[in-house]
Short mmCIF file of C-alpha atoms and ligand atoms in Angstrom, two decimals:
data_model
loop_
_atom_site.label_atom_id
_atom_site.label_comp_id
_atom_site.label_asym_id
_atom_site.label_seq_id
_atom_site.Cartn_x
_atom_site.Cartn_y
_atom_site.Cartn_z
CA UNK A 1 -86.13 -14.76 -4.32
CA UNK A 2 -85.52 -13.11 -1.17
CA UNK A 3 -87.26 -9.93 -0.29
CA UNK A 4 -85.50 -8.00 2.78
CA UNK A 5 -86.95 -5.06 4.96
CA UNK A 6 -84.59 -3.02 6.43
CA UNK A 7 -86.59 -0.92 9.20
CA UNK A 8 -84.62 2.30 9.04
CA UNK A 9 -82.14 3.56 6.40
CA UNK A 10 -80.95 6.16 8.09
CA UNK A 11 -79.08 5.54 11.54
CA UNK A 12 -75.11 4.67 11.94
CA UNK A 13 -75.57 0.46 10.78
CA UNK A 14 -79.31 1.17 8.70
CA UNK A 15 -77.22 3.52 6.21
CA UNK A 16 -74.69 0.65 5.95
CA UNK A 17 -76.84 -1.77 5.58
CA UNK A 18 -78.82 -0.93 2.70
CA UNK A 19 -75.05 -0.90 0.60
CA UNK A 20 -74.20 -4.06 1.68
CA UNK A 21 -76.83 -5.87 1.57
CA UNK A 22 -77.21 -5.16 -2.33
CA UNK A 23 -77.35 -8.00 -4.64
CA UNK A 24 -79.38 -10.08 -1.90
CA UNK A 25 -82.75 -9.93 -3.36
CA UNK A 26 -84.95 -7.38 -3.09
CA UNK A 27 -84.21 -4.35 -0.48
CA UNK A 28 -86.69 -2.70 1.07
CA UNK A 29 -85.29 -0.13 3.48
CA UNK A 30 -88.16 2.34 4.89
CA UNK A 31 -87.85 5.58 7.30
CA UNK A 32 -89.66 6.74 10.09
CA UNK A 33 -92.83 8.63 7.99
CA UNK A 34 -93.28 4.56 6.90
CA UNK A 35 -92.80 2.41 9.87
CA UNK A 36 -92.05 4.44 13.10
CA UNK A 37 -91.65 1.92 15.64
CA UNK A 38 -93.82 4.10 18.07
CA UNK A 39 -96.94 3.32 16.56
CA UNK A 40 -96.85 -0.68 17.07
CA UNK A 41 -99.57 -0.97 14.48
CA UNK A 42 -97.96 0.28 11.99
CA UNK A 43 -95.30 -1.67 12.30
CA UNK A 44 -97.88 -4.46 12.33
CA UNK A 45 -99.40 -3.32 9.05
CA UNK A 46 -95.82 -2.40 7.25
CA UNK A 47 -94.53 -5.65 7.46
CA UNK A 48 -98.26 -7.51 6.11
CA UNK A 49 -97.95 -5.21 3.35
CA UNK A 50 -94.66 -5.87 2.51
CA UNK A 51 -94.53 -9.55 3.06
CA UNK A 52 -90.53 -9.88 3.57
CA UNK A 53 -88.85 -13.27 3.68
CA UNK A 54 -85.97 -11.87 5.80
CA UNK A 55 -86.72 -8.77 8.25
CA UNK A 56 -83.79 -7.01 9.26
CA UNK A 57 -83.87 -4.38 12.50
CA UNK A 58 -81.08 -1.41 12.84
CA UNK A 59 -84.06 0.77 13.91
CA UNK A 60 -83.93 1.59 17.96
CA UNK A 61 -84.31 4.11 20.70
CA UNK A 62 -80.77 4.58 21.39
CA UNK A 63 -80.02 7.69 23.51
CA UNK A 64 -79.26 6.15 26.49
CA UNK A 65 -79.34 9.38 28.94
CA UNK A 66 -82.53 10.46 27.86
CA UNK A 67 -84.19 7.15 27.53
CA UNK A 68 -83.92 7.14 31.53
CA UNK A 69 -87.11 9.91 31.34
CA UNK A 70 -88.88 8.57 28.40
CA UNK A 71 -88.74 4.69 29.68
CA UNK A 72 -91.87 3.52 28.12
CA UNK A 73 -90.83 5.07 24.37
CA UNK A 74 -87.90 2.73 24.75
CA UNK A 75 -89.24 -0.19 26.17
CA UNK A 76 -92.17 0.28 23.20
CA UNK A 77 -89.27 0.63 20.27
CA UNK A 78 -86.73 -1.57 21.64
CA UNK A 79 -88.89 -4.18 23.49
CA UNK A 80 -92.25 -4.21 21.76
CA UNK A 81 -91.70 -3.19 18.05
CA UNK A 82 -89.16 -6.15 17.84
CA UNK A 83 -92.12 -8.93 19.35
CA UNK A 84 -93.80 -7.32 16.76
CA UNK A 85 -91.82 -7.88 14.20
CA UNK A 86 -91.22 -11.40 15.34
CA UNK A 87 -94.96 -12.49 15.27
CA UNK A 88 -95.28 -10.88 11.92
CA UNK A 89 -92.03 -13.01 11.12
CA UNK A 90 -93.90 -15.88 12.37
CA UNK A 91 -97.33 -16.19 10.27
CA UNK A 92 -95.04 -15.27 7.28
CA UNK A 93 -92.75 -17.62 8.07
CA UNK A 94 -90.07 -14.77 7.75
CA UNK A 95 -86.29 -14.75 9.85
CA UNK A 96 -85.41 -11.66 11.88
CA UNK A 97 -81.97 -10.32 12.55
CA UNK A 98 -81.94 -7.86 15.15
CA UNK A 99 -79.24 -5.88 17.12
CA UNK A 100 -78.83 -5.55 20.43
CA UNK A 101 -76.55 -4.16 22.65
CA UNK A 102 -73.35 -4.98 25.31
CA UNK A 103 -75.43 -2.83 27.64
CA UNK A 104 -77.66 -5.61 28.73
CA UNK A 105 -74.78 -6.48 31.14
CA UNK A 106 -73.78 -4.47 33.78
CA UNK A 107 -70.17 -4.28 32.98
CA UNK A 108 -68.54 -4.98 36.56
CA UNK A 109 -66.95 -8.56 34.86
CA UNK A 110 -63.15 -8.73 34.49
CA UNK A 111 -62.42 -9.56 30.69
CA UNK A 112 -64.73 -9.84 27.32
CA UNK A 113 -68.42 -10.63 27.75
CA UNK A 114 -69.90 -14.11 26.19
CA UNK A 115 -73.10 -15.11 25.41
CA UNK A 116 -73.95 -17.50 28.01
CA UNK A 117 -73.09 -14.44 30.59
CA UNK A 118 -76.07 -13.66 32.66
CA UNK A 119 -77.17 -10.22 31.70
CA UNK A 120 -78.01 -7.72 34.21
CA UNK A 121 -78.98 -4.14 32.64
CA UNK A 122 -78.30 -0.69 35.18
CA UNK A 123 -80.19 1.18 32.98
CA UNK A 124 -83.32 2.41 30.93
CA UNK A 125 -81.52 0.98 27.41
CA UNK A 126 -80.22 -1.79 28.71
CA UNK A 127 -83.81 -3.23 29.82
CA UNK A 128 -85.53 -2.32 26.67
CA UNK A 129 -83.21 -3.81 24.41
CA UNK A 130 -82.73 -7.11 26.61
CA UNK A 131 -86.50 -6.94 26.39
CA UNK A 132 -86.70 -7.49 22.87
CA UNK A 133 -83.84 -9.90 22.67
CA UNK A 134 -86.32 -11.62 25.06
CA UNK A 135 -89.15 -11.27 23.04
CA UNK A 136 -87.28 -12.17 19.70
CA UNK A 137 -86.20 -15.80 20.83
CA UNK A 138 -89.53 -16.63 22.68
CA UNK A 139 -90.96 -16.30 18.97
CA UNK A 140 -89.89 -19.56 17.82
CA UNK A 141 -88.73 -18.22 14.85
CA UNK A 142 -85.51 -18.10 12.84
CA UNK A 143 -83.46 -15.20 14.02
CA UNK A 144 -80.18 -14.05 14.72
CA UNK A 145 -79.71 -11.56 17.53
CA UNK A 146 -76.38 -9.63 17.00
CA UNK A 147 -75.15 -7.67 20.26
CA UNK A 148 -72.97 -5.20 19.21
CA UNK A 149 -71.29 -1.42 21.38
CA UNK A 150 -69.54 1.00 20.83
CA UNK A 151 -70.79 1.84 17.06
CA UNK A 152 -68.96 4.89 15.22
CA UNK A 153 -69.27 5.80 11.62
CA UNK A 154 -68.98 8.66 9.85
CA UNK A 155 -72.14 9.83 10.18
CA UNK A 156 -75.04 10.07 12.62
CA UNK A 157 -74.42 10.43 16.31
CA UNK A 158 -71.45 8.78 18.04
CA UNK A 159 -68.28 8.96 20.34
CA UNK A 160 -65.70 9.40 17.13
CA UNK A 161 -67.94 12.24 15.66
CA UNK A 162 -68.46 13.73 19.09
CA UNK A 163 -65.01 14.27 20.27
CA UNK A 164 -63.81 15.63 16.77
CA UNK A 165 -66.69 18.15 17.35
CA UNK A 166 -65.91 18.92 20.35
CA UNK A 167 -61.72 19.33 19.49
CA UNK A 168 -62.93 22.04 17.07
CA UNK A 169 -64.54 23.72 20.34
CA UNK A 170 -62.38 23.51 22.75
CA UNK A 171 -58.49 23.22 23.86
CA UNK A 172 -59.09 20.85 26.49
CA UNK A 173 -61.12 17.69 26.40
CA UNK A 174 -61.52 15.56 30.20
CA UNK A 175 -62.41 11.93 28.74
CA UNK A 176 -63.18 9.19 30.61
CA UNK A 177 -60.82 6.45 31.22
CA UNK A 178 -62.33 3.67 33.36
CA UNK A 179 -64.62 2.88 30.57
CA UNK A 180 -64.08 -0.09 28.42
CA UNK A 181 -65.08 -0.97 24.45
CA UNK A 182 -63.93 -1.97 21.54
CA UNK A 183 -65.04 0.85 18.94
CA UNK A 184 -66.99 -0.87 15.60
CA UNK A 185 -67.17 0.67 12.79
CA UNK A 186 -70.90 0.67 11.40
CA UNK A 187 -70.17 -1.07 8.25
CA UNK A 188 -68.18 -4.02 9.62
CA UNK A 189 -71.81 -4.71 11.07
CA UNK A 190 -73.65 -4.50 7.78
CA UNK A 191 -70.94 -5.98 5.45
CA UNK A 192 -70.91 -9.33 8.31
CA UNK A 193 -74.62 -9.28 8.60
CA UNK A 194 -74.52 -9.36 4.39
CA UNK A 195 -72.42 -12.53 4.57
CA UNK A 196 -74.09 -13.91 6.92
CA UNK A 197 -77.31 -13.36 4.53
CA UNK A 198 -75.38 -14.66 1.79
CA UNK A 199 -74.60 -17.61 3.51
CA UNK A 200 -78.21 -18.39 4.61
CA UNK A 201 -78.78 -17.69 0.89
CA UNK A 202 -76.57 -20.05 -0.61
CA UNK A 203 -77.51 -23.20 2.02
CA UNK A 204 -79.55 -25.77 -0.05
CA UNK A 205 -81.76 -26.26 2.70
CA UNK A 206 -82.19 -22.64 3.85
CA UNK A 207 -84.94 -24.04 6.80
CA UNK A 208 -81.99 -26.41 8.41
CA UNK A 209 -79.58 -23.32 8.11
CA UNK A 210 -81.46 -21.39 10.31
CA UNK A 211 -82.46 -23.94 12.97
CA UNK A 212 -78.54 -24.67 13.58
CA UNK A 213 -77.76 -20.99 13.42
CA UNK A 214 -80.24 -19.24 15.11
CA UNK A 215 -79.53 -17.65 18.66
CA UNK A 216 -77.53 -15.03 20.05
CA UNK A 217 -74.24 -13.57 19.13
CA UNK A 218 -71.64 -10.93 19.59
CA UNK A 219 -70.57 -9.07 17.13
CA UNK A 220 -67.80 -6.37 17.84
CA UNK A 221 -64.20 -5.44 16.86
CA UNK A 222 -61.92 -7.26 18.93
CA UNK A 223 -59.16 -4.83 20.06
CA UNK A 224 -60.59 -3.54 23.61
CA UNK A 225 -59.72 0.69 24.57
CA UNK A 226 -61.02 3.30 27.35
CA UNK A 227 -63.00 5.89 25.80
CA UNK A 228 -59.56 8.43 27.32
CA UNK A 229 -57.30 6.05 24.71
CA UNK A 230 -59.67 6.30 22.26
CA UNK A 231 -60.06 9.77 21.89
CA UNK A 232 -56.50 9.99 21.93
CA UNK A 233 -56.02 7.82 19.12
CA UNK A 234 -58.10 10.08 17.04
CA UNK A 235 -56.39 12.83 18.03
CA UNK A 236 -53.03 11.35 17.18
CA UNK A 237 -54.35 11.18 13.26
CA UNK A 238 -52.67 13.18 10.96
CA UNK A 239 -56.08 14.28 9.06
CA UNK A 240 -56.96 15.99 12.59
CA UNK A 241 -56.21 19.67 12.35
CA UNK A 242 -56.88 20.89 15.23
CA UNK A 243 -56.23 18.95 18.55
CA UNK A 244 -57.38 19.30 22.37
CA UNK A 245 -55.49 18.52 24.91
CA UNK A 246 -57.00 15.11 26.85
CA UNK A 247 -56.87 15.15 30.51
CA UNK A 248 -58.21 11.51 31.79
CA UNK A 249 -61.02 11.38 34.52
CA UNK A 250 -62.75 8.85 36.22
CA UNK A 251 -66.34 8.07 35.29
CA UNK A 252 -67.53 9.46 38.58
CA UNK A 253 -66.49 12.89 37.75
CA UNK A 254 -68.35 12.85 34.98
CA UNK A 255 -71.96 12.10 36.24
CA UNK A 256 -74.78 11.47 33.60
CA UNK A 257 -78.56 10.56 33.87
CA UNK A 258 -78.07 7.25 32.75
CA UNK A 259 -75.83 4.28 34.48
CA UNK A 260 -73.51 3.63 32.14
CA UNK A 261 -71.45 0.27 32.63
CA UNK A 262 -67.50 0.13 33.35
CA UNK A 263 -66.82 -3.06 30.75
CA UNK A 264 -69.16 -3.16 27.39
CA UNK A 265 -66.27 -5.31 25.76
CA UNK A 266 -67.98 -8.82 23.99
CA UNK A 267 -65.92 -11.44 22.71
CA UNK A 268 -66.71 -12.16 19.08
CA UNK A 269 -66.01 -15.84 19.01
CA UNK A 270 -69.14 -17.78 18.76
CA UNK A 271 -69.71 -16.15 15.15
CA UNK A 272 -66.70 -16.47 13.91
CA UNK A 273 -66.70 -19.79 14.72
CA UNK A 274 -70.28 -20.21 13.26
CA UNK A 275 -69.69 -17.91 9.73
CA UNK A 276 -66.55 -16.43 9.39
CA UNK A 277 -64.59 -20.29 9.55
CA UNK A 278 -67.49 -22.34 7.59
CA UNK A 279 -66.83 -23.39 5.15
CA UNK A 280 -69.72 -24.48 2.71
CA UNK A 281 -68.19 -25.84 -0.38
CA UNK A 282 -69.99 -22.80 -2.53
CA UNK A 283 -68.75 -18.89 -2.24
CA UNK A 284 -71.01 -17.18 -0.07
N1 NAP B 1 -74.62 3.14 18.67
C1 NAP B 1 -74.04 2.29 19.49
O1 NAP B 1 -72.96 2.54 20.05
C2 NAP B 1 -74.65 0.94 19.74
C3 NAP B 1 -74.09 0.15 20.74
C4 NAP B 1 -74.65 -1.10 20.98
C5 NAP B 1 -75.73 -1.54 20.26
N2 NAP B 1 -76.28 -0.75 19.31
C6 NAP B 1 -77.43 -1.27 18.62
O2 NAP B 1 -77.14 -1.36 17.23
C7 NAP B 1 -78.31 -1.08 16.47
C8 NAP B 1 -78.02 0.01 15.48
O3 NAP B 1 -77.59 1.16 16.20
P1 NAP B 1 -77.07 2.47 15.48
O4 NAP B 1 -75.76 2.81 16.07
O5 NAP B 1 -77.19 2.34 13.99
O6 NAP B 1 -78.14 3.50 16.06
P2 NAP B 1 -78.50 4.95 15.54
O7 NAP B 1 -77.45 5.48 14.66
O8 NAP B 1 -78.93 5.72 16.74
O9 NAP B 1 -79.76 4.65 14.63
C9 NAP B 1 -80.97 4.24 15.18
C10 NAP B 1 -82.01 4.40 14.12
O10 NAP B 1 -83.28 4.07 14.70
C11 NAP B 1 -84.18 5.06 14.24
N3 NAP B 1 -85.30 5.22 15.13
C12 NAP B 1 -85.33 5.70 16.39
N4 NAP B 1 -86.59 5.75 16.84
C13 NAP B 1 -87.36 5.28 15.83
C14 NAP B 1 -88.73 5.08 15.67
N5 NAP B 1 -89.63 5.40 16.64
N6 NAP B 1 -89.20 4.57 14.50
C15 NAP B 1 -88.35 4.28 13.51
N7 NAP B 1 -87.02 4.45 13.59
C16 NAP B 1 -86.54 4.94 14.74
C17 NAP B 1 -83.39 6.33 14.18
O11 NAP B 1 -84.04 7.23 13.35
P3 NAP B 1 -83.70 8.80 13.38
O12 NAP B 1 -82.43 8.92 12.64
O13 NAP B 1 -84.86 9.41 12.70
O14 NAP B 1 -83.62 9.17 14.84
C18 NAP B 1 -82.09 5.82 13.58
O15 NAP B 1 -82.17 5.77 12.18
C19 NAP B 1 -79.40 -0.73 17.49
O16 NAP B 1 -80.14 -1.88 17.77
C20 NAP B 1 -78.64 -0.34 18.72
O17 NAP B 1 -79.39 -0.58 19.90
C21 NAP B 1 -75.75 0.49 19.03
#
């Protein structure tokens, strides 16, 4: 019987996650007032209490502006909460399957990021979370790191739900349009995670399963757009009532605290090849 922890339910892929992970054991999805990933013995303490087989973390300091003046809160929540994690994962002998983020490059490379790209982080973020990527596969323990960018769902914060806002505001929008991703939709990242689960699940020797899978991956939609073509897109849909006009700008117009890199585009190949075209014999 598995028994997963989810480390925040709220949060665009920890709302998700909780849905689609039903019918894989028992789900135990906490909030901040139980496990804030501050307080690094809590998370400690959490995790011993709960004794999970599988933990699962869509928890993370994500404001990338603001975590360039509050870099030790996001090195401690996206850098030191997962090592946690991972040597709690350890004496249980627990997996971990973490997200992480394109950002740990620094997106001057011409064409779709892999995972044997060196990463080089130009900001706050990017460090932290290639921190605990770093942390997570020193453990020696079975994990999957998913990178993921450009998340939108339909709730929380995010670039979809921001430019609708802001169309509601105001009759002209300048968007960015030297700034490449390939926008994800939060529960493509929990339903794939959940078949990935169900496939470590279903393996009759669960310990091999993870030795050959565990590592790094990159996880995003695979149809690349500017942030400019983006937002027009959503404009262009029928549902939107009111519209801005989009004038494009270059990224240096539009200066913000935080470095944020050209190119966050990953290429998805390594898991499909690893769980979307295995085949096991048994439905996953
Ligand atoms: N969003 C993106 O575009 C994007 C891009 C690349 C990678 N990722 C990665 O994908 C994963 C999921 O991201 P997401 O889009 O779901 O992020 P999100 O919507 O910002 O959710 C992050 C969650 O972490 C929680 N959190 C923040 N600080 C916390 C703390 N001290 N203790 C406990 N919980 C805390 C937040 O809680 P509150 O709701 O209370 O603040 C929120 O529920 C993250 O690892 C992120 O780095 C996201």
């Amino acid at each position: 019987m598995s028994r997963v922890l989810i480390t925040r339910k709220t949060g665009q892929v920890g709302y998700e996650l909780e849905r689609s992970l039903q019918g894989l054991g028992e789900i135990i999805a906490v909030d901040r007032s139980q496990m804030n990933l501050a307080n690094l013995n809590q998370v400690h303490d959490v995790i011993r209490h709960i004794k999970p087989t599988l933990i699962i973390n869509p928890a993370a300091y994500t404001a990338v502006d603001k975590a360039e003046s509050e870099p030790e809160l996001a090195l401690r929540i996206n850098g030191e909460a997962p090592a946690v994690m991972a040597e709690e994962a350890k004496k249980l002998g627990a997996a971990l399957i973490h997200y992480s983020t394109g950002y740990v490059f620094d997106g001057s490379k011409d064409g779709s990021y892999t995972e044997s790209d060196p990463t080089c982080p130009v900001n706050v973020y990017g460090s932290s979370k290639l921190s605990g990527e770093q942390a997570i596969a020193a453990a020696g323990i079975p994990h999957l790191i998913l990178r993921t960018s450009s998340v939108y769902s339909t709730h929380g914060k995010n670039f979809l739900l921001t430019m609708l806002h802001l169309a509601n505001e105001r009759e002209e929008l300048s968007i960015v349009s030297d700034q490449y991703g390939a926008p994800t939709w939060s529960r493509t990242i929990a339903d794939t995670t959940a078949h990935i689960v169900a496939q470590s699940l279903a393996a009759t020797d669960q310990r091999t399963w993870w030795e050959e899978r565990s590592g790094l991956y990159h996880l995003m939609a695979q149809r690349t757009t500017s942030r400019f073509d983006f937002t027009d897109a959503i404009m262009a849909h029928p549902l939107i009532a009111k519209k801005a006009l989009l004038k494009p700008i270059p990224a240096r117009d539009y200066p913000l605290p935080a470095k944020w890199p050209s190119n966050s585009v990953l290429s998805s190949r390594r898991p499909m090849d690893t769980f979307v075209n295995y085949h096991s014999g048994r439905t996953p």
